[in-house]
Amino acid sequence: MVSALAVFFLGTHKIIRELLSIVSLALLTGLLLMRIVSPVSDDFTWQYMPGFFTLSFSLSSFGLLFALIAAISGLLKSFASWGINSKGYHALFHLMMGGLMILLSAGDYISFFLGWEIMTWSSFMLFNNFSSADDPIEKSQDTGFLFITLSLISALLMLGVLFFLYNRTGSMNIADGVAWLHGVKGLPSWIPGLLLMSAFFLKSGLLPFHVWVPGTYREAPHTFTAFLSAALSKVGIYAFILFFLPFSLNEGSGQISYLIAWIGAITATVATFKAIEQNDMKGLLAYSSIGQMAYVFTAMAVGSSLAMGGALFQMVNHSLIKLLLFFIVAGIIERTGKTRFDQLGGLIYKMPFSFIGVLVGIIALAGMPPLSGFYGKWMIYTSLIEKGWLLVLTGIVLPSTAAFIYCYKLIYGIFLGHPTEVNPEEAKEISPRYRVPSGLLMASIVLLGLFPGLILKPVNVLLSDLGMETLALTSQGSLNAASGSVSGFMVMNVFGGVFAVILILLSLFGKKAPTRNLHRLDIAYAGELPTEQTPLHYGRGLGHEVKRVAIAGAIVKRSLTEKYMKIGNQLGGILEHVRGFYPGNGQVSLIMTMVGAAAVALLIGLKG
Amino acid sequence: MKIDIKGIWGALSSLKYLFQPPGTLRYPDVKKEAADGYRGFHDNDLSKCIGCGMCEDICMNLAIDMVKPKSEAYLNAKNGSGLIPRLDYGRCCWCSLCTDVCPVNSLKLTKNYVYVSEDMNRFIYTPGEEKLGKREKETVK
Amino acid sequence: MAQDIITIFHGPQHPGITGNMSVELDLLGETIKRAETHVGYLHRGFEKMIERRTVLQAFTIVCRICVPEPDPNEENFARGVEELMGLEVPEKAKWLRTMVLEMARLQAQMLWFAGQGGSLGHYISPQWAVADRDLILDLFEELTGGRVYHMYITPGGVRRDLPEGFLGRLGHFLDYLESRLPEYDNMLLRNPVFLERARGVGIIDPATAREYGVVGPNLRACGFMNDIRKDEPYEMYGEVDFIVPTETSGDVYGRAMVRRAEIEQSISILRQIIRRMPAEKEIMAVLPKNHRKWEVPKGDTLVKTESARGEYSYYMVGDGTDKLRRVQVKGPSAVHAITLLEEMLVDSQLSDVAMIMNSLGTNPPEIER
Amino acid sequence: MLFTIFNSLLAVLLTYSMGMLYYGFYRIGNARIHRRVGPPLWQNVIDNIKLFAKREAPGHGIMFHLGPVIMTAGTITSMLFVPFLKDSAWLQGFSSYGNLILLIYLMVVGPLGNALAVGVSGVPFGVMGVTRGLTRLIGLEVPFFLSVALLMSGSGTISISEIMMAQDSFSNWNMMAHPAAFIVSLFSFVGMMGASPFDVVGAPVEVYSGPQAEFGGKYLGFLAAQRVMFSMVKLILWVDLFLGGATNVFILMAKSFALFFFYFIVGAAFPRFKTEQAVDFMLKLPLIIGIGAVLVRFWSL
């Protein structure tokens, strides 16, 4: 992948101006899009120590999808963060993009691992050095510590398994390793499989490795959080597809798929109840991301074409929604300087665009028709019913219903209710550099809701690449499954039509019975008169009582983070040592680490 | 988990009243007669009233004023003061002390207690001269 | 100012209580962090009004201090005046007073029952209980001429003798009410949802009960035997047999069960009264003819009555004129609904406020007499 | 297309009049249980007309205005995706374009609009009611989804019409064929209809007056109208899913009234749970029955 490397070098050495960043990302996007239009094979191999092994790069259709998501996210993100970042930030961001591209097009273990590590380390430095937290030093140490510890564990696990595979197969090619992994039945394949899976779960933030996500998302630069959620969390899915998808299709692996499905459902439940409990916008969205990613894993575990389609739909949707929501949240934080629900409120008529954006976002996030979010869920649910996994279905219905609460909390806490710390007279709509990408994202969410079939064409390509049956495509507006179909086009039109009719009816009444708009404090308040000082904004309290529900209470009270920190403190000596590697200068330590990792890899590889 | 079948059945048993006639009156059609000793509006037997003013004196709400009647015909021969009591139902609390102290038992409480008028001044009333409960025309439904 | 909590008002018009009273609540979610009671919606200055009136005039307004159960006020006032003036009350009047007090207790418990069901969204109970309470009010109407404010127990005796056949009708009503009680139990008190809601909520522990001076059924639900009717028997309570029911849980359910048992006790007491009602006609002590001549001698007295909500006391001072120098009314609600409630509500839930308030038998007018 | 639109109007009219009739009965029935006489059968219609005839309505800006519209639109849209009759071209709405899962989610869209309007009005009581409603929804949806998933997986289709068609004789009614699923769904049904003991959302006692505290006049009129229609949609859905559907309007009314009567007696007999008690209850008994049914079903496979 020439383009990836081009961006990589461009990023590390030259970028000072924002324009270049955008142009390069646009270039990358364009190149990727061209791949779709004209499928030119640009497999690229690089002989390393000739005769010994090669680094091979080839972009599969899956890789292409993920690369596209990443590239478009990156492009929009760069646009949104116009002019607020320093040089180092850009360098790191592009380094990370490069790493991501390497990872996505990797054909062998070395390049896979290399890409993985570049991405991890550069993203770590991004959020650690350019943290948005109020007190970066105090906060980030815990978060960074957690992140880096877990990343190291995952890297070590992966490294070990990869070289175990190399040892077994004698080939550095991923495809060979995967084939071996699927060929061997029973315990020998399970242990490396599970270890490897843990590494991927960690990247996507699945239980029990989700603990790094909220802190990281909260403290990362606002727009970078959007990218983290929209693109980086998908890497785990890519790796999972790469290594395990055929595995989960295998008839003999019923239990392990079932286990993965349940891990997805439980992760979603835990994350959702945690999200409800959050008091700051980014924390809420972070837990929501964990939950949404978990649905994808559940769907992939089901393994049918419909489920895969649902998983991919859900994934694309999630990228769109989270970019949209994080952009708007970033815009609001930039305008108001407030991050928590108890500090905001009552901004709806001052920030109508943001309100509509968040409304579209939460409708899609909650999976309500007629927007796109529903159709991913619909495919997942239908596939679960067709598969007969009704208990898993129940397991994911619980979080997706509970998700309504945090969705409502998000929109209520910011826009509805009463203003608290932000004077609505002084509030201004978010800046255009957030508005433009948000508008595009909103349009695409609505478009996908209107024509959910649009996604089926690319999905079918991917499915046939995987050797699975393709999904029936009757029209752009509808989705079909063996057991039923749904027409997004009709749903949207019927809803819109009825809405319009009733609106007209209500307006007709408006002539005879006009609406008298009241002051916001002129409300039913038990006969008392509230003043400006009366606390009336329910942003903090909303969802606070959910933990009285037995199941939610059990989840919210427990904190895995604390447990990990305890273990971490016990292992403190060793881990502190590892942290010693990091001398403060990002690039230096990055290079050092990569060199070190490569050396270790080589050594193990030579021995094997 | 314990399921309290008996309790649930007990709760449902109260639904048997669904099939029984209601215990309340169909009010506007069927009216309830007040008990004999009911403390309703006042009535003054003007043929007995001696205008002594005991009722005015004991009324702690100052609801009773002794006034000149509209016509001398309302006064009997024994009425020394030439005055009869007038009530303000905005103040009266129907404690019936005035009737208790009436030395000739001319002032009494009747069983009437329903009266509706949009005119506030109508509630100032001279018993004996007029009959409050009888002004059915003004009764607003 | 970041707003963790929100402030709302619960009331002043509210099914949880009979009367107007507001509770200002600071909520985090629905958990109450601070409760502050607001009374004063019903303040009419009764104590001062009594001091400005002659004794006979004043007796007609004391019943208005407590809407759901006015008769303990009349009883207290009458008994206080009698003690100060040294009046001898005829025996029949004492029996009649006991009967009226028990009937009043019965109807007050029915009204509590209505509120208890209503505060849980169980709308059968208010309708049934109020309908059956109306039958008691019919009897009151016959006996006293008034349904709610009876103005019957007057210093020196009672104002009217029994109407013809009254005791028979009362007996019929008691039979009817007794037959209805199992239905009430089934409907609310054994209802599984009610048990779920009421058990373990609004607990008063015995130490707190003592410290705050909780009285009446609320105290008896904490396991204390405390009843003025037994401790310092007045009127004919020394003559009749009854037990004082207690519970130990101290929660809403315990208080409900105490009140439920008291309904039965009231029925039993009333039956005994019907049996033993003397036939004589004398119902009034010998009194001065003119109300201006009722001179209350110097001296003071403290009279107590057991109302449906607990000890109800009057402290009265006479100064030799026809008016009382000072009257201090102390109803049980001042303890229950102000100090205790503010404490109890903290960390409980908004959904339970109405239920807790009603289970305490809160009655605002007697707080702000 | 014209026929479909005509049919849609017919559906709206039918559910409105059915709903008003049923709720008229509801009020009289409740009054009788209370030992009262009760209002006339058409009292709900009178109330509704009265609300529309109010001279003005209080408002809080455009979002408040749109709330009842979204609510009503959500109701009518869900109505149009429920087939009322089987073996008939009438009253099918757009049900051929949708399915059961779509419908379940469509039923949440309306309340979202309501929640937004309540939120923008700034009444803390209303938002509390909304929060309670959303929390309660967890308890209602999970057993409900389990029971309909049993149906869908049992009949191999997610289309309501096809589930309805499959129940050709009384013994094939899903309440007979899948009794556990039916029982589980009844718990959710009572909750979704807003009957005690699961009605703490709009409780006038436990919170000032629930989500609709600030609506008045025409807004409340729309909300009242959509409420009865929404109830009818749920009744008809249950008739379709479990009671074998209906071939004509009279059978539909008979069956839905039977369900309505069930809702009515449960609602009349019990006080209400607190929100978390309701959810805990729903996640205990019904869920255990449901899981048992699933296990029984798949154990033999």
mmCIF file of N, CA and C in Angstrom, chain B residues 2 4 6-8 10-17 24 32-40 54 56-61 93-97 99-101 109 113, chain C residues 49 53-54 56-61 64 122 124 128 131 138 141-142 144-147 149-152 159-160 180 183 186-187 190-192 195 199 289-292:
data_model
loop_
_atom_site.group_PDB
_atom_site.id
_atom_site.type_symbol
_atom_site.label_atom_id
_atom_site.label_comp_id
_atom_site.label_asym_id
_atom_site.label_seq_id
_atom_site.Cartn_x
_atom_site.Cartn_y
_atom_site.Cartn_z
ATOM 1 N N LYS B 2 -41.258 -16.112 46.079
ATOM 2 C CA LYS B 2 -42.550 -16.488 46.634
ATOM 3 C C LYS B 2 -43.667 -15.771 45.868
ATOM 4 N N ASP B 4 -47.530 -14.908 46.094
ATOM 5 C CA ASP B 4 -48.582 -14.859 47.094
ATOM 6 C C ASP B 4 -49.929 -15.039 46.405
ATOM 7 N N LYS B 6 -52.676 -16.388 47.432
ATOM 8 C CA LYS B 6 -53.829 -16.022 48.245
ATOM 9 C C LYS B 6 -54.044 -14.499 48.219
ATOM 10 N N GLY B 7 -52.940 -13.787 48.337
ATOM 11 C CA GLY B 7 -53.040 -12.329 48.320
ATOM 12 C C GLY B 7 -53.573 -11.827 46.998
ATOM 13 N N ILE B 8 -53.075 -12.417 45.906
ATOM 14 C CA ILE B 8 -53.526 -11.970 44.582
ATOM 15 C C ILE B 8 -55.016 -12.264 44.423
ATOM 16 N N GLY B 10 -57.163 -12.614 46.782
ATOM 17 C CA GLY B 10 -57.891 -11.709 47.661
ATOM 18 C C GLY B 10 -58.089 -10.348 47.022
ATOM 19 N N ALA B 11 -57.010 -9.851 46.403
ATOM 20 C CA ALA B 11 -57.100 -8.536 45.767
ATOM 21 C C ALA B 11 -58.119 -8.570 44.641
ATOM 22 N N LEU B 12 -58.118 -9.688 43.890
ATOM 23 C CA LEU B 12 -59.057 -9.767 42.774
ATOM 24 C C LEU B 12 -60.488 -9.917 43.275
ATOM 25 N N SER B 13 -60.636 -10.445 44.497
ATOM 26 C CA SER B 13 -61.998 -10.679 44.982
ATOM 27 C C SER B 13 -62.757 -9.368 45.172
ATOM 28 N N SER B 14 -62.017 -8.268 45.336
ATOM 29 C CA SER B 14 -62.736 -6.999 45.505
ATOM 30 C C SER B 14 -63.414 -6.572 44.214
ATOM 31 N N LEU B 15 -63.103 -7.270 43.127
ATOM 32 C CA LEU B 15 -63.726 -6.894 41.851
ATOM 33 C C LEU B 15 -65.157 -7.384 41.745
ATOM 34 N N LYS B 16 -65.629 -8.142 42.740
ATOM 35 C CA LYS B 16 -67.005 -8.642 42.629
ATOM 36 C C LYS B 16 -68.008 -7.497 42.608
ATOM 37 N N TYR B 17 -67.587 -6.329 43.120
ATOM 38 C CA TYR B 17 -68.513 -5.195 43.123
ATOM 39 C C TYR B 17 -68.807 -4.683 41.727
ATOM 40 N N THR B 24 -73.729 4.474 45.858
ATOM 41 C CA THR B 24 -73.990 5.912 45.932
ATOM 42 C C THR B 24 -75.337 6.257 45.323
ATOM 43 N N LYS B 32 -80.901 13.245 48.928
ATOM 44 C CA LYS B 32 -80.884 12.671 50.265
ATOM 45 C C LYS B 32 -81.558 13.654 51.226
ATOM 46 N N GLU B 33 -82.452 13.111 52.002
ATOM 47 C CA GLU B 33 -83.128 13.942 52.996
ATOM 48 C C GLU B 33 -82.217 14.093 54.202
ATOM 49 N N ALA B 34 -82.027 15.334 54.661
ATOM 50 C CA ALA B 34 -81.176 15.538 55.822
ATOM 51 C C ALA B 34 -81.872 15.019 57.074
ATOM 52 N N ALA B 35 -81.058 14.685 58.090
ATOM 53 C CA ALA B 35 -81.624 14.160 59.333
ATOM 54 C C ALA B 35 -82.421 15.266 60.040
ATOM 55 N N ASP B 36 -83.269 14.845 60.985
ATOM 56 C CA ASP B 36 -84.177 15.801 61.616
ATOM 57 C C ASP B 36 -83.445 16.912 62.343
ATOM 58 N N GLY B 37 -82.364 16.562 62.990
ATOM 59 C CA GLY B 37 -81.668 17.588 63.762
ATOM 60 C C GLY B 37 -80.646 18.365 62.970
ATOM 61 N N TYR B 38 -80.750 18.324 61.661
ATOM 62 C CA TYR B 38 -79.688 18.911 60.854
ATOM 63 C C TYR B 38 -79.591 20.413 61.061
ATOM 64 N N ARG B 39 -78.363 20.918 61.040
ATOM 65 C CA ARG B 39 -78.165 22.360 61.220
ATOM 66 C C ARG B 39 -78.008 23.020 59.855
ATOM 67 N N GLY B 40 -79.161 23.373 59.265
ATOM 68 C CA GLY B 40 -79.129 24.016 57.953
ATOM 69 C C GLY B 40 -79.384 25.507 58.082
ATOM 70 N N MET B 54 -80.348 38.331 71.896
ATOM 71 C CA MET B 54 -79.456 37.331 72.474
ATOM 72 C C MET B 54 -78.629 36.640 71.401
ATOM 73 N N GLU B 56 -77.657 37.843 68.578
ATOM 74 C CA GLU B 56 -76.605 38.748 68.122
ATOM 75 C C GLU B 56 -75.453 38.762 69.113
ATOM 76 N N ASP B 57 -75.810 38.702 70.393
ATOM 77 C CA ASP B 57 -74.793 38.783 71.426
ATOM 78 C C ASP B 57 -73.906 37.556 71.445
ATOM 79 N N ILE B 58 -74.489 36.388 71.259
ATOM 80 C CA ILE B 58 -73.681 35.183 71.435
ATOM 81 C C ILE B 58 -72.898 34.827 70.178
ATOM 82 N N CYS B 59 -73.309 35.355 69.048
ATOM 83 C CA CYS B 59 -72.650 34.941 67.808
ATOM 84 C C CYS B 59 -71.216 35.442 67.791
ATOM 85 N N MET B 60 -70.254 34.492 67.853
ATOM 86 C CA MET B 60 -68.864 34.925 67.940
ATOM 87 C C MET B 60 -68.313 35.315 66.578
ATOM 88 N N ASN B 61 -69.043 34.975 65.528
ATOM 89 C CA ASN B 61 -68.553 35.351 64.205
ATOM 90 C C ASN B 61 -69.134 36.681 63.748
ATOM 91 N N CYS B 93 -71.224 29.959 60.967
ATOM 92 C CA CYS B 93 -70.602 28.630 60.967
ATOM 93 C C CYS B 93 -71.583 27.567 61.427
ATOM 94 N N TRP B 94 -72.828 27.875 61.506
ATOM 95 C CA TRP B 94 -73.872 26.909 61.828
ATOM 96 C C TRP B 94 -73.585 26.146 63.135
ATOM 97 N N CYS B 95 -73.106 26.914 64.120
ATOM 98 C CA CYS B 95 -72.855 26.271 65.397
ATOM 99 C C CYS B 95 -74.130 26.111 66.192
ATOM 100 N N SER B 96 -75.131 26.879 65.810
ATOM 101 C CA SER B 96 -76.464 26.786 66.408
ATOM 102 C C SER B 96 -76.530 27.308 67.845
ATOM 103 N N LEU B 97 -75.527 28.104 68.238
ATOM 104 C CA LEU B 97 -75.610 28.726 69.566
ATOM 105 C C LEU B 97 -76.761 29.721 69.613
ATOM 106 N N THR B 99 -79.635 29.638 68.206
ATOM 107 C CA THR B 99 -80.927 28.992 68.439
ATOM 108 C C THR B 99 -80.995 28.445 69.863
ATOM 109 N N ASP B 100 -79.812 28.036 70.393
ATOM 110 C CA ASP B 100 -79.811 27.523 71.758
ATOM 111 C C ASP B 100 -80.200 28.598 72.765
ATOM 112 N N VAL B 101 -79.721 29.813 72.516
ATOM 113 C CA VAL B 101 -79.975 30.853 73.510
ATOM 114 C C VAL B 101 -81.309 31.564 73.298
ATOM 115 N N LEU B 109 -83.008 26.212 63.205
ATOM 116 C CA LEU B 109 -82.281 25.787 62.004
ATOM 117 C C LEU B 109 -83.145 24.783 61.258
ATOM 118 N N TYR B 113 -80.153 23.080 53.058
ATOM 119 C CA TYR B 113 -78.747 23.494 53.080
ATOM 120 C C TYR B 113 -78.181 23.755 51.692
ATOM 121 N N MET C 49 -57.898 33.215 68.813
ATOM 122 C CA MET C 49 -59.342 33.380 68.666
ATOM 123 C C MET C 49 -60.059 32.884 69.913
ATOM 124 N N ARG C 53 -62.657 35.024 72.903
ATOM 125 C CA ARG C 53 -64.079 34.674 72.982
ATOM 126 C C ARG C 53 -64.415 34.142 74.375
ATOM 127 N N THR C 54 -65.695 34.260 74.718
ATOM 128 C CA THR C 54 -66.106 33.620 75.964
ATOM 129 C C THR C 54 -66.056 32.113 75.769
ATOM 130 N N LEU C 56 -68.117 29.707 76.066
ATOM 131 C CA LEU C 56 -69.166 29.067 75.283
ATOM 132 C C LEU C 56 -68.998 29.375 73.793
ATOM 133 N N GLN C 57 -68.615 30.610 73.496
ATOM 134 C CA GLN C 57 -68.400 30.953 72.078
ATOM 135 C C GLN C 57 -67.210 30.189 71.527
ATOM 136 N N ALA C 58 -66.184 30.043 72.378
ATOM 137 C CA ALA C 58 -64.953 29.445 71.878
ATOM 138 C C ALA C 58 -65.131 27.972 71.569
ATOM 139 N N PHE C 59 -66.023 27.296 72.270
ATOM 140 C CA PHE C 59 -66.096 25.848 72.069
ATOM 141 C C PHE C 59 -66.522 25.496 70.651
ATOM 142 N N THR C 60 -67.228 26.429 69.995
ATOM 143 C CA THR C 60 -67.682 26.089 68.641
ATOM 144 C C THR C 60 -66.574 26.143 67.608
ATOM 145 N N ILE C 61 -65.460 26.783 67.950
ATOM 146 C CA ILE C 61 -64.419 26.819 66.909
ATOM 147 C C ILE C 61 -63.308 25.808 67.141
ATOM 148 N N ARG C 64 -62.633 22.989 64.680
ATOM 149 C CA ARG C 64 -62.053 23.272 63.363
ATOM 150 C C ARG C 64 -60.535 23.162 63.334
ATOM 151 N N HIS C 122 -53.992 3.046 44.434
ATOM 152 C CA HIS C 122 -54.997 1.991 44.495
ATOM 153 C C HIS C 122 -56.318 2.670 44.766
ATOM 154 N N ILE C 124 -59.442 1.921 44.632
ATOM 155 C CA ILE C 124 -60.636 1.346 45.254
ATOM 156 C C ILE C 124 -60.711 1.808 46.698
ATOM 157 N N TRP C 128 -64.051 3.233 48.607
ATOM 158 C CA TRP C 128 -64.774 2.415 49.578
ATOM 159 C C TRP C 128 -64.734 3.060 50.949
ATOM 160 N N ALA C 131 -66.811 6.116 51.276
ATOM 161 C CA ALA C 131 -68.238 5.795 51.235
ATOM 162 C C ALA C 131 -68.686 5.241 52.575
ATOM 163 N N ASP C 138 -73.385 10.052 58.501
ATOM 164 C CA ASP C 138 -74.855 10.091 58.578
ATOM 165 C C ASP C 138 -75.304 9.979 60.022
ATOM 166 N N GLU C 141 -74.697 13.115 61.779
ATOM 167 C CA GLU C 141 -75.677 14.115 61.368
ATOM 168 C C GLU C 141 -76.950 13.984 62.190
ATOM 169 N N GLU C 142 -77.333 12.734 62.390
ATOM 170 C CA GLU C 142 -78.528 12.476 63.160
ATOM 171 C C GLU C 142 -78.342 12.900 64.613
ATOM 172 N N THR C 144 -75.856 14.903 66.025
ATOM 173 C CA THR C 144 -75.365 16.229 66.386
ATOM 174 C C THR C 144 -75.868 17.317 65.472
ATOM 175 N N GLY C 145 -76.386 16.957 64.311
ATOM 176 C CA GLY C 145 -76.837 17.975 63.373
ATOM 177 C C GLY C 145 -75.767 18.409 62.406
ATOM 178 N N GLY C 146 -74.544 17.922 62.576
ATOM 179 C CA GLY C 146 -73.485 18.271 61.638
ATOM 180 C C GLY C 146 -72.748 17.023 61.216
ATOM 181 N N ARG C 147 -72.218 17.057 60.025
ATOM 182 C CA ARG C 147 -71.562 15.840 59.546
ATOM 183 C C ARG C 147 -70.099 15.813 59.952
ATOM 184 N N TYR C 149 -68.136 18.836 61.398
ATOM 185 C CA TYR C 149 -67.929 19.572 62.645
ATOM 186 C C TYR C 149 -69.168 19.393 63.517
ATOM 187 N N HIS C 150 -68.963 18.707 64.628
ATOM 188 C CA HIS C 150 -70.153 18.295 65.364
ATOM 189 C C HIS C 150 -70.585 19.315 66.417
ATOM 190 N N MET C 151 -69.613 19.971 67.071
ATOM 191 C CA MET C 151 -69.927 20.953 68.105
ATOM 192 C C MET C 151 -70.900 20.358 69.097
ATOM 193 N N TYR C 152 -70.585 19.193 69.555
ATOM 194 C CA TYR C 152 -71.516 18.390 70.336
ATOM 195 C C TYR C 152 -71.084 18.340 71.791
ATOM 196 N N ARG C 159 -74.688 18.332 73.888
ATOM 197 C CA ARG C 159 -75.748 19.272 73.553
ATOM 198 C C ARG C 159 -77.081 18.613 73.278
ATOM 199 N N ARG C 160 -77.055 17.381 72.809
ATOM 200 C CA ARG C 160 -78.332 16.758 72.464
ATOM 201 C C ARG C 160 -78.391 15.349 73.029
ATOM 202 N N ARG C 180 -67.458 -5.787 56.450
ATOM 203 C CA ARG C 180 -66.655 -5.247 55.342
ATOM 204 C C ARG C 180 -65.152 -5.384 55.602
ATOM 205 N N GLU C 183 -63.036 -7.630 53.573
ATOM 206 C CA GLU C 183 -62.899 -7.145 52.190
ATOM 207 C C GLU C 183 -61.842 -6.064 52.091
ATOM 208 N N ASN C 186 -58.509 -7.835 52.153
ATOM 209 C CA ASN C 186 -58.196 -8.439 50.865
ATOM 210 C C ASN C 186 -57.799 -7.388 49.854
ATOM 211 N N MET C 187 -58.539 -6.300 49.895
ATOM 212 C CA MET C 187 -58.315 -5.283 48.876
ATOM 213 C C MET C 187 -56.937 -4.641 49.020
ATOM 214 N N ARG C 190 -53.732 -6.998 52.540
ATOM 215 C CA ARG C 190 -53.035 -8.237 52.212
ATOM 216 C C ARG C 190 -52.633 -8.267 50.750
ATOM 217 N N ASN C 191 -52.820 -7.167 50.087
ATOM 218 C CA ASN C 191 -52.473 -7.109 48.669
ATOM 219 C C ASN C 191 -50.965 -7.259 48.510
ATOM 220 N N PRO C 192 -50.511 -8.208 47.701
ATOM 221 C CA PRO C 192 -49.062 -8.436 47.615
ATOM 222 C C PRO C 192 -48.292 -7.182 47.223
ATOM 223 N N LEU C 195 -47.895 -5.021 50.261
ATOM 224 C CA LEU C 195 -46.872 -5.554 51.161
ATOM 225 C C LEU C 195 -45.486 -5.192 50.642
ATOM 226 N N ARG C 199 -43.622 -2.641 53.315
ATOM 227 C CA ARG C 199 -42.725 -3.270 54.280
ATOM 228 C C ARG C 199 -41.341 -2.676 54.174
ATOM 229 N N LYS C 289 -76.842 30.775 83.208
ATOM 230 C CA LYS C 289 -77.760 30.965 82.101
ATOM 231 C C LYS C 289 -77.131 31.789 80.977
ATOM 232 N N ASN C 290 -76.461 32.875 81.342
ATOM 233 C CA ASN C 290 -75.913 33.766 80.326
ATOM 234 C C ASN C 290 -74.462 33.400 80.036
ATOM 235 N N HIS C 291 -74.146 33.395 78.790
ATOM 236 C CA HIS C 291 -72.790 32.966 78.429
ATOM 237 C C HIS C 291 -71.750 33.960 78.904
ATOM 238 N N ARG C 292 -72.160 35.185 79.134
ATOM 239 C CA ARG C 292 -71.200 36.164 79.654
ATOM 240 C C ARG C 292 -70.872 35.916 81.127
#
